[in-house]
């Protein structure tokens, strides 16, 4: 999750400490999946998707001595953790923060790889606030944010399975807090988000990888064998094992771990025979994909008098929020964040229209035309990405049990794993959901479960 780190929300620092290659050499892009003749199955574990969950699953299979085939639809690994480059400037298009780093495996991986990380709280920060492009005083009751977060803290009391909006009640400050958390942390309108699901998320120290979280993940997975450009379209689990139809041929496996995003499953991009069990379907129905969206704007060195680390927060008339994060790591780049339906609509319009819209807002916020100084603008519209279908999952109000339903193994041989089931076990109540760390834990757990079910 992004923009508001849960930790910053917990401390009530609205607008501060914002939550805010390649590896493919060892990986083939010419899939050849058929296994050796005479074997009952081509492999022990078929792993679908080479994001954080799929890579962790593959690594664990390796450690356990299980054979696996890892397939990925894109031409790269890493999934929603992806470092893009504007000129030579790294920009994390998806995940940015190593959340709850005290127990997040990516923090340890960064340490082992001697990859530099910084505590997001140690970075320069400051905020300016706008309402419909007009400068305004900072919200009067910033502490309202902390108070509202208290209503979402299971340590302080029972959190009912209602929407964030309902939890906020009629207090305008709480409503503003719910709106900000919904759109900028979860990526959706607060009326669509289960407060209970949100309250279960882990918090802790958030680290940032200046060279790119995506670069770290892709580097870690670089030596794993992956079939890139290989799309799974059908899973047949009628008989023993699992038979998969992919754009690179068919593959049989004793078990399969499917790590594609929830949005991909909901869109029925993959068919199942027999159809997925009722419980799994209810899990899918209980979740939605948010639409936290990013844009990177690279300028020619002009800083418009804005200090390093400043966020320009603009709340539009319909409640949509824009965050222009200025010059992270002293780079000539502004990152713009927005979420919910506003983001979905803008992503549909495409990069040129979206960049133009942000430049119009920015012009009004800073009182001068930034256009002549813009060198490049890139939109990362995950809601329009057919291999993601959104940023990450959240439970709908009243349906906070959805993640547990989705995580149940199917027919003792099919496992759905990824950020949606993020967390080591259901007992952890999926506190790692929405995050790359949670996806890692879910992928690793699925490998262990598959291993246990296969026996020796
Ligand atoms: C804008 C944004 C900001 C975020 N910020 C943070 C953050 O700060 N910190 C954090 O921890 N998390 C953040 N996240 C969430 C994080 O990126 C995800 O939770 C995590 O990367 C999910 O990993 P995964 O392996 O479950 O799924 P993915 O990374 O989506 O991996 C699934 C893979 O399956 C592939 N696939 C899809 N369909 C098929 C198919 N039919 N056949 C074969 N392969 C297929 C996809 O291409 C993909 O590579 C953010 C995400 C976004 C979009």
CSV table of C-alpha atoms and ligand atoms in Angstrom, one decimal:
chain,number,residue,atom,x,y,z
A,1,UNK,CA,0.0,0.0,0.0
A,2,UNK,CA,1.2,3.5,-0.4
A,3,UNK,CA,1.0,7.2,0.0
A,4,UNK,CA,-0.1,7.1,3.7
A,5,UNK,CA,2.0,4.6,5.4
A,6,UNK,CA,0.0,3.1,8.2
A,7,UNK,CA,2.6,4.2,10.6
A,8,UNK,CA,2.3,7.8,9.6
A,9,UNK,CA,-1.5,7.5,9.9
A,10,UNK,CA,-1.2,6.0,13.3
A,11,UNK,CA,0.8,8.9,14.5
A,12,UNK,CA,-1.6,11.3,12.9
A,13,UNK,CA,0.9,13.0,10.7
A,14,UNK,CA,-1.4,13.8,7.8
A,15,UNK,CA,0.7,14.6,4.8
A,16,UNK,CA,4.0,13.7,6.5
A,17,UNK,CA,6.2,10.7,6.0
A,18,UNK,CA,4.3,9.6,3.1
A,19,UNK,CA,3.6,6.1,2.6
A,20,UNK,CA,4.1,6.7,0.7
A,21,UNK,CA,16.7,-5.2,-16.0
A,22,UNK,CA,17.5,-6.5,-15.7
A,23,UNK,CA,16.9,-9.7,-14.3
A,24,UNK,CA,15.7,-11.4,-17.4
A,25,UNK,CA,19.0,-12.7,-18.5
A,26,UNK,CA,18.5,-15.9,-16.7
A,27,UNK,CA,15.0,-16.1,-18.0
A,28,UNK,CA,13.8,-17.4,-21.3
A,29,UNK,CA,11.2,-15.7,-23.4
A,30,UNK,CA,10.7,-18.6,-25.7
A,31,UNK,CA,8.5,-20.9,-23.7
A,32,UNK,CA,8.8,-24.6,-24.1
A,33,UNK,CA,6.8,-26.2,-21.3
A,34,UNK,CA,6.2,-29.8,-22.2
A,35,UNK,CA,7.9,-32.1,-19.8
A,36,UNK,CA,9.9,-35.2,-20.4
A,37,UNK,CA,7.9,-38.1,-21.9
A,38,UNK,CA,7.0,-40.9,-19.6
A,39,UNK,CA,6.7,-38.8,-16.5
A,40,UNK,CA,3.3,-38.6,-14.8
A,41,UNK,CA,3.7,-34.9,-14.4
A,42,UNK,CA,6.0,-32.3,-15.9
A,43,UNK,CA,6.7,-30.8,-12.6
A,44,UNK,CA,5.8,-30.8,-8.9
A,45,UNK,CA,4.6,-27.2,-8.7
A,46,UNK,CA,3.4,-24.9,-11.5
A,47,UNK,CA,3.7,-21.4,-10.3
A,48,UNK,CA,1.8,-18.7,-12.2
A,49,UNK,CA,3.0,-15.2,-11.9
A,50,UNK,CA,6.5,-13.9,-11.2
A,51,UNK,CA,5.7,-11.1,-8.8
A,52,UNK,CA,6.8,-11.1,-5.2
A,53,UNK,CA,4.5,-14.1,-4.3
A,54,UNK,CA,5.5,-16.2,-7.3
A,55,UNK,CA,9.2,-15.5,-6.9
A,56,UNK,CA,9.1,-16.3,-3.2
A,57,UNK,CA,7.2,-19.5,-3.9
A,58,UNK,CA,9.8,-20.6,-6.5
A,59,UNK,CA,12.7,-19.9,-4.1
A,60,UNK,CA,11.0,-21.9,-1.4
A,61,UNK,CA,10.4,-24.8,-3.8
A,62,UNK,CA,14.0,-24.7,-4.6
A,63,UNK,CA,14.9,-24.9,-1.0
A,64,UNK,CA,12.6,-27.8,-0.4
A,65,UNK,CA,13.9,-29.7,-3.3
A,66,UNK,CA,10.7,-29.5,-5.3
A,67,UNK,CA,10.7,-29.1,-9.1
A,68,UNK,CA,8.7,-26.2,-10.4
A,69,UNK,CA,7.9,-24.3,-13.5
A,70,UNK,CA,7.4,-20.6,-13.1
A,71,UNK,CA,5.4,-18.8,-15.8
A,72,UNK,CA,4.8,-15.1,-16.2
A,73,UNK,CA,2.7,-13.2,-18.8
A,74,UNK,CA,4.8,-10.0,-18.9
A,75,UNK,CA,8.3,-9.7,-20.4
A,76,UNK,CA,9.7,-9.1,-17.0
A,77,UNK,CA,9.5,-10.3,-13.4
A,78,UNK,CA,8.5,-8.3,-10.3
A,79,UNK,CA,4.8,-7.7,-11.2
A,80,UNK,CA,3.5,-4.7,-9.2
A,81,UNK,CA,6.9,-4.0,-7.8
A,82,UNK,CA,8.6,-2.3,-10.8
A,83,UNK,CA,11.3,0.3,-11.0
A,84,UNK,CA,11.0,2.4,-14.2
A,85,UNK,CA,13.5,4.9,-15.4
A,86,UNK,CA,12.9,8.5,-16.5
A,87,UNK,CA,16.1,9.2,-18.4
A,88,UNK,CA,18.4,7.6,-15.7
A,89,UNK,CA,16.2,8.5,-12.7
A,90,UNK,CA,14.7,5.4,-11.0
A,91,UNK,CA,11.0,5.7,-10.2
A,92,UNK,CA,9.0,3.0,-8.4
A,93,UNK,CA,5.8,2.7,-10.5
A,94,UNK,CA,4.2,0.3,-8.1
A,95,UNK,CA,5.4,-0.6,-4.5
A,96,UNK,CA,7.7,2.0,-2.9
A,97,UNK,CA,7.7,1.2,0.8
A,98,UNK,CA,9.1,-1.8,2.5
A,99,UNK,CA,6.3,-1.6,5.1
A,100,UNK,CA,6.5,-3.1,8.6
A,101,UNK,CA,10.2,-3.6,7.9
A,102,UNK,CA,10.8,-5.2,11.3
A,103,UNK,CA,9.4,-8.4,9.9
A,104,UNK,CA,9.2,-7.8,6.2
A,105,UNK,CA,11.4,-10.4,4.4
A,106,UNK,CA,12.3,-7.8,1.7
A,107,UNK,CA,14.1,-5.7,4.4
A,108,UNK,CA,16.4,-8.7,5.1
A,109,UNK,CA,16.9,-9.3,1.4
A,110,UNK,CA,17.9,-5.7,1.0
A,111,UNK,CA,20.4,-6.0,3.8
A,112,UNK,CA,21.9,-9.2,2.4
A,113,UNK,CA,22.2,-7.7,-1.0
A,114,UNK,CA,23.9,-4.6,0.6
A,115,UNK,CA,21.1,-2.5,-1.0
A,116,UNK,CA,20.7,0.9,0.7
A,117,UNK,CA,17.4,1.7,2.4
A,118,UNK,CA,16.3,4.7,4.3
A,119,UNK,CA,13.7,5.1,7.0
A,120,UNK,CA,10.9,7.2,5.3
A,121,UNK,CA,10.6,9.2,8.5
A,122,UNK,CA,14.2,10.5,8.1
A,123,UNK,CA,13.5,12.1,4.8
A,124,UNK,CA,12.7,15.9,4.5
A,125,UNK,CA,9.0,16.5,4.6
A,126,UNK,CA,6.5,19.3,4.5
A,127,UNK,CA,3.1,19.9,3.2
A,128,UNK,CA,1.0,22.6,1.6
A,129,UNK,CA,-2.7,22.3,1.3
A,130,UNK,CA,-5.1,23.3,-1.4
A,131,UNK,CA,-8.9,22.9,-1.9
A,132,UNK,CA,-9.9,22.8,-5.6
A,133,UNK,CA,-6.5,24.3,-6.5
A,134,UNK,CA,-6.8,27.2,-4.0
A,135,UNK,CA,-4.3,27.5,-1.2
A,136,UNK,CA,-5.8,26.8,2.3
A,137,UNK,CA,-4.7,26.7,5.8
A,138,UNK,CA,-3.6,23.3,7.1
A,139,UNK,CA,-6.6,21.3,8.3
A,140,UNK,CA,-7.4,22.6,11.7
A,141,UNK,CA,-7.5,19.3,13.5
A,142,UNK,CA,-4.7,17.2,12.3
A,143,UNK,CA,-5.1,15.2,15.5
A,144,UNK,CA,-8.5,14.1,14.2
A,145,UNK,CA,-6.5,11.8,11.9
A,146,UNK,CA,-5.0,10.1,14.9
A,147,UNK,CA,-8.3,9.9,16.6
A,148,UNK,CA,-10.0,8.4,13.6
A,149,UNK,CA,-7.1,5.9,13.3
A,150,UNK,CA,-7.9,5.0,16.9
A,151,UNK,CA,-11.3,3.9,15.7
A,152,UNK,CA,-9.6,1.5,13.4
A,153,UNK,CA,-7.3,0.0,16.0
A,154,UNK,CA,-8.3,-3.4,17.2
A,155,UNK,CA,-6.1,-3.0,20.3
A,156,UNK,CA,-8.4,-0.2,21.4
A,157,UNK,CA,-11.7,-1.9,20.8
A,158,UNK,CA,-13.8,-3.9,18.5
A,159,UNK,CA,-13.8,-2.6,14.9
A,160,UNK,CA,-17.0,-3.5,13.2
A,161,UNK,CA,-17.1,-4.7,9.7
A,162,UNK,CA,-18.6,-1.5,8.2
A,163,UNK,CA,-17.2,0.9,5.7
A,164,UNK,CA,-14.6,3.5,6.5
A,165,UNK,CA,-17.3,6.1,5.8
A,166,UNK,CA,-19.7,4.6,8.2
A,167,UNK,CA,-17.0,4.3,10.8
A,168,UNK,CA,-16.3,8.0,10.4
A,169,UNK,CA,-19.9,8.9,11.3
A,170,UNK,CA,-20.9,12.5,10.8
A,171,UNK,CA,-17.8,14.2,12.2
A,172,UNK,CA,-16.4,16.3,9.2
A,173,UNK,CA,-12.8,15.8,10.3
A,174,UNK,CA,-13.3,12.0,10.6
A,175,UNK,CA,-15.0,12.0,7.2
A,176,UNK,CA,-12.0,13.8,5.7
A,177,UNK,CA,-9.6,11.3,7.3
A,178,UNK,CA,-11.7,8.4,6.0
A,179,UNK,CA,-11.6,9.9,2.5
A,180,UNK,CA,-7.8,10.4,2.6
A,181,UNK,CA,-7.1,6.9,3.9
A,182,UNK,CA,-9.6,5.4,1.4
A,183,UNK,CA,-8.4,7.1,-1.7
A,184,UNK,CA,-4.7,7.6,-1.0
A,185,UNK,CA,-3.8,4.5,1.1
A,186,UNK,CA,-6.3,1.9,-0.1
A,187,UNK,CA,-6.9,3.5,-3.5
A,188,UNK,CA,-10.7,3.6,-3.4
A,189,UNK,CA,-13.7,5.5,-2.1
A,190,UNK,CA,-14.1,5.2,1.7
A,191,UNK,CA,-17.7,3.9,1.4
A,192,UNK,CA,-16.4,0.8,-0.4
A,193,UNK,CA,-13.7,-0.3,2.1
A,194,UNK,CA,-14.1,-2.5,5.1
A,195,UNK,CA,-12.9,-0.8,8.2
A,196,UNK,CA,-12.2,-4.2,9.8
A,197,UNK,CA,-10.1,-5.4,6.9
A,198,UNK,CA,-8.1,-2.2,7.0
A,199,UNK,CA,-7.7,-2.4,10.8
A,200,UNK,CA,-6.0,-5.8,10.5
A,201,UNK,CA,-3.0,-4.4,8.5
A,202,UNK,CA,0.4,-4.6,10.2
A,203,UNK,CA,2.3,-1.4,10.8
A,204,UNK,CA,5.9,-0.6,11.6
A,205,UNK,CA,8.9,1.2,10.2
A,206,UNK,CA,8.6,1.9,6.5
A,207,UNK,CA,11.8,1.8,4.5
A,208,UNK,CA,12.4,3.2,1.0
A,209,UNK,CA,15.0,1.8,-1.5
A,210,UNK,CA,16.5,4.9,-3.2
A,211,UNK,CA,17.7,2.8,-6.2
A,212,UNK,CA,14.2,1.2,-6.5
A,213,UNK,CA,12.2,-1.5,-4.7
A,214,UNK,CA,11.5,-3.0,-8.1
A,215,UNK,CA,15.2,-3.2,-8.9
A,216,UNK,CA,15.7,-5.0,-5.6
A,217,UNK,CA,13.0,-7.6,-6.3
A,218,UNK,CA,14.0,-8.2,-9.9
A,219,UNK,CA,17.7,-8.6,-8.8
A,220,UNK,CA,16.7,-11.1,-6.1
A,221,UNK,CA,14.7,-13.2,-8.6
A,222,UNK,CA,17.2,-12.8,-11.5
A,223,UNK,CA,18.7,-16.3,-11.2
A,224,UNK,CA,15.3,-18.1,-11.1
A,225,UNK,CA,14.2,-19.9,-14.2
A,226,UNK,CA,11.1,-18.1,-15.5
A,227,UNK,CA,9.1,-18.6,-18.7
A,228,UNK,CA,8.4,-15.0,-19.6
A,229,UNK,CA,5.7,-13.9,-22.1
A,230,UNK,CA,3.7,-16.9,-21.2
A,231,UNK,CA,0.0,-16.4,-20.4
A,232,UNK,CA,-2.1,-18.9,-18.4
A,233,UNK,CA,-5.6,-19.2,-19.8
A,234,UNK,CA,-7.1,-22.4,-18.4
A,235,UNK,CA,-6.7,-24.6,-15.4
A,236,UNK,CA,-8.1,-28.2,-15.6
A,237,UNK,CA,-8.0,-29.9,-12.2
A,238,UNK,CA,-10.6,-32.6,-12.8
A,239,UNK,CA,-8.3,-35.6,-12.6
A,240,UNK,CA,-5.1,-36.2,-10.7
A,241,UNK,CA,-2.8,-33.2,-10.7
A,242,UNK,CA,-3.4,-30.0,-12.6
A,243,UNK,CA,-3.3,-29.4,-16.4
A,244,UNK,CA,-2.6,-25.9,-17.4
A,245,UNK,CA,-3.2,-24.3,-20.8
A,246,UNK,CA,-0.8,-21.5,-21.6
A,247,UNK,CA,0.3,-19.4,-24.6
A,248,UNK,CA,3.4,-21.6,-24.5
A,249,UNK,CA,1.7,-24.9,-24.6
A,250,UNK,CA,0.3,-27.2,-21.9
A,251,UNK,CA,1.9,-28.1,-18.7
A,252,UNK,CA,1.0,-30.8,-16.1
A,253,UNK,CA,1.9,-30.5,-12.5
A,254,UNK,CA,1.1,-32.2,-9.2
A,255,UNK,CA,0.1,-28.9,-7.7
A,256,UNK,CA,-0.3,-25.3,-8.8
A,257,UNK,CA,0.2,-22.0,-7.0
A,258,UNK,CA,-1.6,-19.2,-8.8
A,259,UNK,CA,-0.4,-15.7,-7.8
A,260,UNK,CA,-2.1,-13.6,-10.4
A,261,UNK,CA,-3.9,-10.6,-8.9
A,262,UNK,CA,-7.5,-10.9,-7.7
A,263,UNK,CA,-8.6,-8.5,-10.4
A,264,UNK,CA,-7.4,-10.9,-13.1
A,265,UNK,CA,-9.3,-13.8,-11.5
A,266,UNK,CA,-12.4,-11.6,-11.1
A,267,UNK,CA,-12.3,-10.7,-14.8
A,268,UNK,CA,-12.2,-14.4,-15.6
A,269,UNK,CA,-9.1,-14.1,-17.6
A,270,UNK,CA,-8.4,-17.7,-16.5
A,271,UNK,CA,-11.0,-20.4,-16.7
A,272,UNK,CA,-11.2,-23.3,-14.3
A,273,UNK,CA,-12.6,-26.8,-14.9
A,274,UNK,CA,-14.4,-27.6,-12.7
A,275,UNK,CA,-15.4,-24.0,-11.8
A,276,UNK,CA,-13.8,-22.6,-8.6
A,277,UNK,CA,-15.6,-23.8,-5.5
A,278,UNK,CA,-18.3,-21.6,-3.9
A,279,UNK,CA,-16.0,-20.6,-1.0
A,280,UNK,CA,-13.3,-19.4,-3.3
A,281,UNK,CA,-15.8,-17.5,-5.4
A,282,UNK,CA,-17.2,-15.8,-2.3
A,283,UNK,CA,-13.7,-14.8,-1.4
A,284,UNK,CA,-13.3,-13.2,-4.8
A,285,UNK,CA,-16.6,-11.5,-4.6
A,286,UNK,CA,-15.7,-10.0,-1.2
A,287,UNK,CA,-12.6,-8.2,-2.5
A,288,UNK,CA,-12.1,-5.2,-4.8
A,289,UNK,CA,-9.1,-3.9,-6.5
A,290,UNK,CA,-8.2,-0.3,-5.6
A,291,UNK,CA,-6.8,2.1,-8.1
A,292,UNK,CA,-3.9,4.0,-6.4
A,293,UNK,CA,-2.3,5.6,-9.4
A,294,UNK,CA,1.1,7.3,-9.9
A,295,UNK,CA,2.5,9.7,-12.4
A,296,UNK,CA,6.1,10.8,-12.7
A,297,UNK,CA,6.9,14.2,-14.0
A,298,UNK,CA,10.5,15.0,-14.9
A,299,UNK,CA,11.6,18.6,-15.1
A,300,UNK,CA,14.6,20.4,-16.4
A,301,UNK,CA,15.9,21.4,-13.0
A,302,UNK,CA,13.4,24.2,-12.3
A,303,UNK,CA,12.0,23.7,-8.8
A,304,UNK,CA,9.4,26.5,-8.8
A,305,UNK,CA,10.5,27.6,-5.4
A,306,UNK,CA,9.3,24.4,-3.8
A,307,UNK,CA,11.5,22.9,-1.2
A,308,UNK,CA,12.8,19.3,-1.4
A,309,UNK,CA,10.3,16.9,0.3
A,310,UNK,CA,7.3,19.1,0.1
A,311,UNK,CA,3.9,17.6,-0.8
A,312,UNK,CA,1.3,19.7,-2.4
A,313,UNK,CA,-2.1,18.3,-1.3
A,314,UNK,CA,-5.1,19.3,-3.4
A,315,UNK,CA,-8.6,18.1,-2.6
A,316,UNK,CA,-10.9,18.5,-5.6
A,317,UNK,CA,-14.6,19.4,-5.4
A,318,UNK,CA,-15.7,15.8,-5.7
A,319,UNK,CA,-13.4,14.6,-2.9
A,320,UNK,CA,-10.6,13.3,-5.1
A,321,UNK,CA,-7.2,14.0,-3.7
A,322,UNK,CA,-4.0,14.8,-5.6
A,323,UNK,CA,-0.6,14.6,-3.9
A,324,UNK,CA,2.3,16.2,-5.8
A,325,UNK,CA,5.4,14.9,-4.0
A,326,UNK,CA,8.3,17.2,-4.9
A,327,UNK,CA,11.9,16.2,-5.6
A,328,UNK,CA,12.2,12.9,-3.7
A,329,UNK,CA,15.9,12.2,-3.1
A,330,UNK,CA,16.7,15.6,-4.6
A,331,UNK,CA,15.8,14.4,-8.1
A,332,UNK,CA,14.2,16.6,-10.6
A,333,UNK,CA,11.0,14.5,-10.5
A,334,UNK,CA,7.6,15.1,-9.0
A,335,UNK,CA,5.6,12.0,-8.2
A,336,UNK,CA,1.8,12.6,-8.4
A,337,UNK,CA,-0.5,10.2,-6.5
A,338,UNK,CA,-4.3,9.8,-6.9
A,339,UNK,CA,-6.8,7.1,-6.3
A,340,UNK,CA,-10.4,5.9,-6.5
A,341,UNK,CA,-12.8,6.5,-9.4
A,342,UNK,CA,-11.0,9.8,-10.3
A,343,UNK,CA,-7.9,7.7,-11.0
A,344,UNK,CA,-9.7,5.0,-12.9
A,345,UNK,CA,-11.3,7.6,-15.2
A,346,UNK,CA,-8.0,9.4,-15.8
A,347,UNK,CA,-6.1,6.1,-16.4
A,348,UNK,CA,-8.8,5.3,-19.0
A,349,UNK,CA,-8.1,8.5,-20.8
A,350,UNK,CA,-4.5,7.6,-21.2
A,351,UNK,CA,-1.1,9.2,-20.5
A,352,UNK,CA,-1.3,12.3,-22.7
A,353,UNK,CA,-4.6,13.4,-21.3
A,354,UNK,CA,-3.6,12.5,-17.7
A,355,UNK,CA,-0.3,14.4,-17.9
A,356,UNK,CA,-2.2,17.4,-19.3
A,357,UNK,CA,-4.7,17.3,-16.5
A,358,UNK,CA,-2.0,17.2,-13.8
A,359,UNK,CA,-0.1,20.1,-15.5
A,360,UNK,CA,-3.3,22.2,-15.4
A,361,UNK,CA,-3.7,21.5,-11.6
A,362,UNK,CA,0.0,22.1,-11.0
A,363,UNK,CA,-0.1,25.4,-12.9
A,364,UNK,CA,-2.8,26.7,-10.5
A,365,UNK,CA,-1.2,25.4,-7.4
A,366,UNK,CA,2.2,27.0,-8.0
A,367,UNK,CA,1.0,30.1,-9.8
A,368,UNK,CA,3.2,29.6,-12.9
A,369,UNK,CA,3.1,27.5,-16.0
A,370,UNK,CA,5.3,24.4,-15.4
A,371,UNK,CA,4.9,23.2,-19.0
A,372,UNK,CA,8.0,24.8,-20.5
A,373,UNK,CA,10.1,22.9,-17.9
A,374,UNK,CA,8.5,19.5,-18.3
A,375,UNK,CA,10.8,17.0,-20.0
A,376,UNK,CA,8.8,13.8,-19.6
A,377,UNK,CA,5.6,12.6,-18.0
A,378,UNK,CA,4.7,9.0,-17.4
A,379,UNK,CA,1.4,7.6,-16.1
A,380,UNK,CA,1.3,4.3,-14.2
A,381,UNK,CA,-2.3,3.4,-14.5
A,382,UNK,CA,-2.5,-0.1,-12.9
A,383,UNK,CA,-6.3,-0.2,-13.2
A,384,UNK,CA,-5.9,-0.3,-17.0
A,385,UNK,CA,-3.1,-3.0,-16.8
A,386,UNK,CA,-4.7,-6.3,-17.8
A,387,UNK,CA,-2.1,-8.3,-15.8
A,388,UNK,CA,-2.9,-6.3,-12.6
A,389,UNK,CA,-6.4,-4.8,-13.0
A,390,UNK,CA,-5.8,-2.4,-10.1
A,391,UNK,CA,-3.3,-1.6,-7.4
A,392,UNK,CA,-4.1,-4.1,-4.6
A,393,UNK,CA,-7.1,-5.7,-3.0
A,394,UNK,CA,-9.3,-4.5,-0.2
A,395,UNK,CA,-12.3,-6.2,1.4
A,396,UNK,CA,-15.8,-4.7,0.8
A,397,UNK,CA,-17.7,-3.6,3.9
A,398,UNK,CA,-19.3,-6.6,5.7
A,399,UNK,CA,-17.0,-9.0,3.8
A,400,UNK,CA,-13.8,-8.9,5.9
A,401,UNK,CA,-13.7,-12.7,5.9
A,402,UNK,CA,-13.0,-12.8,2.1
A,403,UNK,CA,-9.3,-13.2,2.4
A,404,UNK,CA,-9.6,-16.3,4.5
A,405,UNK,CA,-12.0,-17.8,2.0
A,406,UNK,CA,-9.6,-17.1,-0.9
A,407,UNK,CA,-6.7,-18.6,0.9
A,408,UNK,CA,-8.2,-22.0,1.4
A,409,UNK,CA,-6.5,-24.7,-0.7
A,410,UNK,CA,-8.7,-26.0,-3.5
A,411,UNK,CA,-9.0,-29.8,-4.0
A,412,UNK,CA,-5.7,-30.3,-2.1
A,413,UNK,CA,-3.7,-29.2,-5.1
A,414,UNK,CA,-4.5,-25.6,-6.1
A,415,UNK,CA,-3.4,-22.6,-4.1
A,416,UNK,CA,-4.3,-19.0,-4.7
A,417,UNK,CA,-1.6,-16.8,-3.1
A,418,UNK,CA,-0.4,-13.2,-3.4
A,419,UNK,CA,-1.0,-9.8,-1.7
A,420,UNK,CA,-4.7,-10.6,-1.3
A,421,UNK,CA,-3.8,-13.5,1.1
A,422,UNK,CA,-0.7,-11.6,2.4
A,423,UNK,CA,0.5,-12.8,5.7
A,424,UNK,CA,2.0,-16.0,6.9
A,425,UNK,CA,-1.1,-17.9,7.9
A,426,UNK,CA,-4.8,-17.2,8.3
A,427,UNK,CA,-4.2,-17.0,12.0
A,428,UNK,CA,-2.3,-13.8,11.3
A,429,UNK,CA,-5.5,-12.4,9.9
A,430,UNK,CA,-3.8,-11.3,6.7
A,431,UNK,CA,-1.9,-8.4,8.3
A,432,UNK,CA,0.4,-8.4,5.3
A,433,UNK,CA,-2.3,-7.9,2.8
A,434,UNK,CA,-1.9,-5.3,0.1
A,435,UNK,CA,1.9,-5.3,0.3
A,436,UNK,CA,4.9,-6.9,-1.4
A,437,UNK,CA,6.0,-8.3,1.9
A,438,UNK,CA,2.7,-10.0,2.4
A,439,UNK,CA,2.8,-11.4,-1.1
A,440,UNK,CA,6.3,-12.9,-0.3
A,441,UNK,CA,5.0,-14.5,2.8
A,442,UNK,CA,1.9,-15.9,1.0
A,443,UNK,CA,4.0,-17.3,-1.8
A,444,UNK,CA,6.3,-19.0,0.6
A,445,UNK,CA,3.5,-20.4,2.6
A,446,UNK,CA,1.9,-21.8,-0.5
A,447,UNK,CA,5.1,-23.6,-1.5
A,448,UNK,CA,5.3,-25.1,2.0
A,449,UNK,CA,1.6,-26.2,1.9
A,450,UNK,CA,2.0,-27.7,-1.6
A,451,UNK,CA,5.2,-29.5,-0.4
A,452,UNK,CA,3.4,-30.9,2.7
A,453,UNK,CA,0.4,-32.1,0.6
A,454,UNK,CA,2.6,-33.9,-1.9
A,455,UNK,CA,4.4,-35.8,0.8
A,456,UNK,CA,7.6,-37.5,-0.2
B,1,LIG,C1,0.7,2.2,-7.2
B,1,LIG,C2,1.0,1.1,-6.2
B,1,LIG,C3,1.7,1.4,-5.1
B,1,LIG,C4,2.0,0.4,-4.2
B,1,LIG,N1,2.7,0.7,-3.0
B,1,LIG,C5,3.1,-0.3,-2.2
B,1,LIG,C6,4.1,0.0,-1.2
B,1,LIG,O1,4.5,1.1,-1.0
B,1,LIG,N2,4.5,-1.1,-0.5
B,1,LIG,C7,4.1,-2.4,-0.7
B,1,LIG,O2,4.5,-3.3,0.0
B,1,LIG,N3,3.2,-2.6,-1.6
B,1,LIG,C8,2.7,-1.6,-2.4
B,1,LIG,N4,1.9,-1.9,-3.5
B,1,LIG,C9,1.4,-3.3,-3.6
B,1,LIG,C10,2.4,-4.3,-4.1
B,1,LIG,O3,3.0,-3.8,-5.3
B,1,LIG,C11,1.7,-5.6,-4.3
B,1,LIG,O4,1.0,-5.9,-3.1
B,1,LIG,C12,2.6,-6.8,-4.6
B,1,LIG,O5,3.6,-6.4,-5.5
B,1,LIG,C13,1.8,-7.9,-5.1
B,1,LIG,O6,2.6,-9.0,-5.4
B,1,LIG,P1,1.9,-10.3,-6.0
B,1,LIG,O7,3.0,-11.3,-6.3
B,1,LIG,O8,0.8,-10.8,-5.2
B,1,LIG,O9,1.2,-9.9,-7.4
B,1,LIG,P2,1.9,-9.3,-8.8
B,1,LIG,O10,3.1,-8.5,-8.4
B,1,LIG,O11,0.8,-8.6,-9.4
B,1,LIG,O12,2.3,-10.6,-9.5
B,1,LIG,C14,1.4,-11.4,-10.2
B,1,LIG,C15,2.1,-11.7,-11.5
B,1,LIG,O13,1.1,-12.5,-12.3
B,1,LIG,C16,1.2,-12.1,-13.7
B,1,LIG,N5,0.1,-12.5,-14.4
B,1,LIG,C17,-1.2,-11.9,-14.4
B,1,LIG,N6,-2.0,-12.7,-15.2
B,1,LIG,C18,-1.3,-13.7,-15.6
B,1,LIG,C19,-1.7,-14.8,-16.5
B,1,LIG,N7,-2.9,-15.0,-17.0
B,1,LIG,N8,-0.7,-15.7,-16.8
B,1,LIG,C20,0.6,-15.6,-16.3
B,1,LIG,N9,0.9,-14.6,-15.5
B,1,LIG,C21,0.0,-13.7,-15.2
B,1,LIG,C22,1.4,-10.6,-13.6
B,1,LIG,O14,2.0,-10.1,-14.8
B,1,LIG,C23,2.3,-10.4,-12.4
B,1,LIG,O15,3.7,-10.4,-12.7
B,1,LIG,C24,1.6,-0.9,-4.4
B,1,LIG,C25,1.0,-1.3,-5.6
B,1,LIG,C26,0.7,-0.3,-6.5
B,1,LIG,C27,0.1,-0.6,-7.9
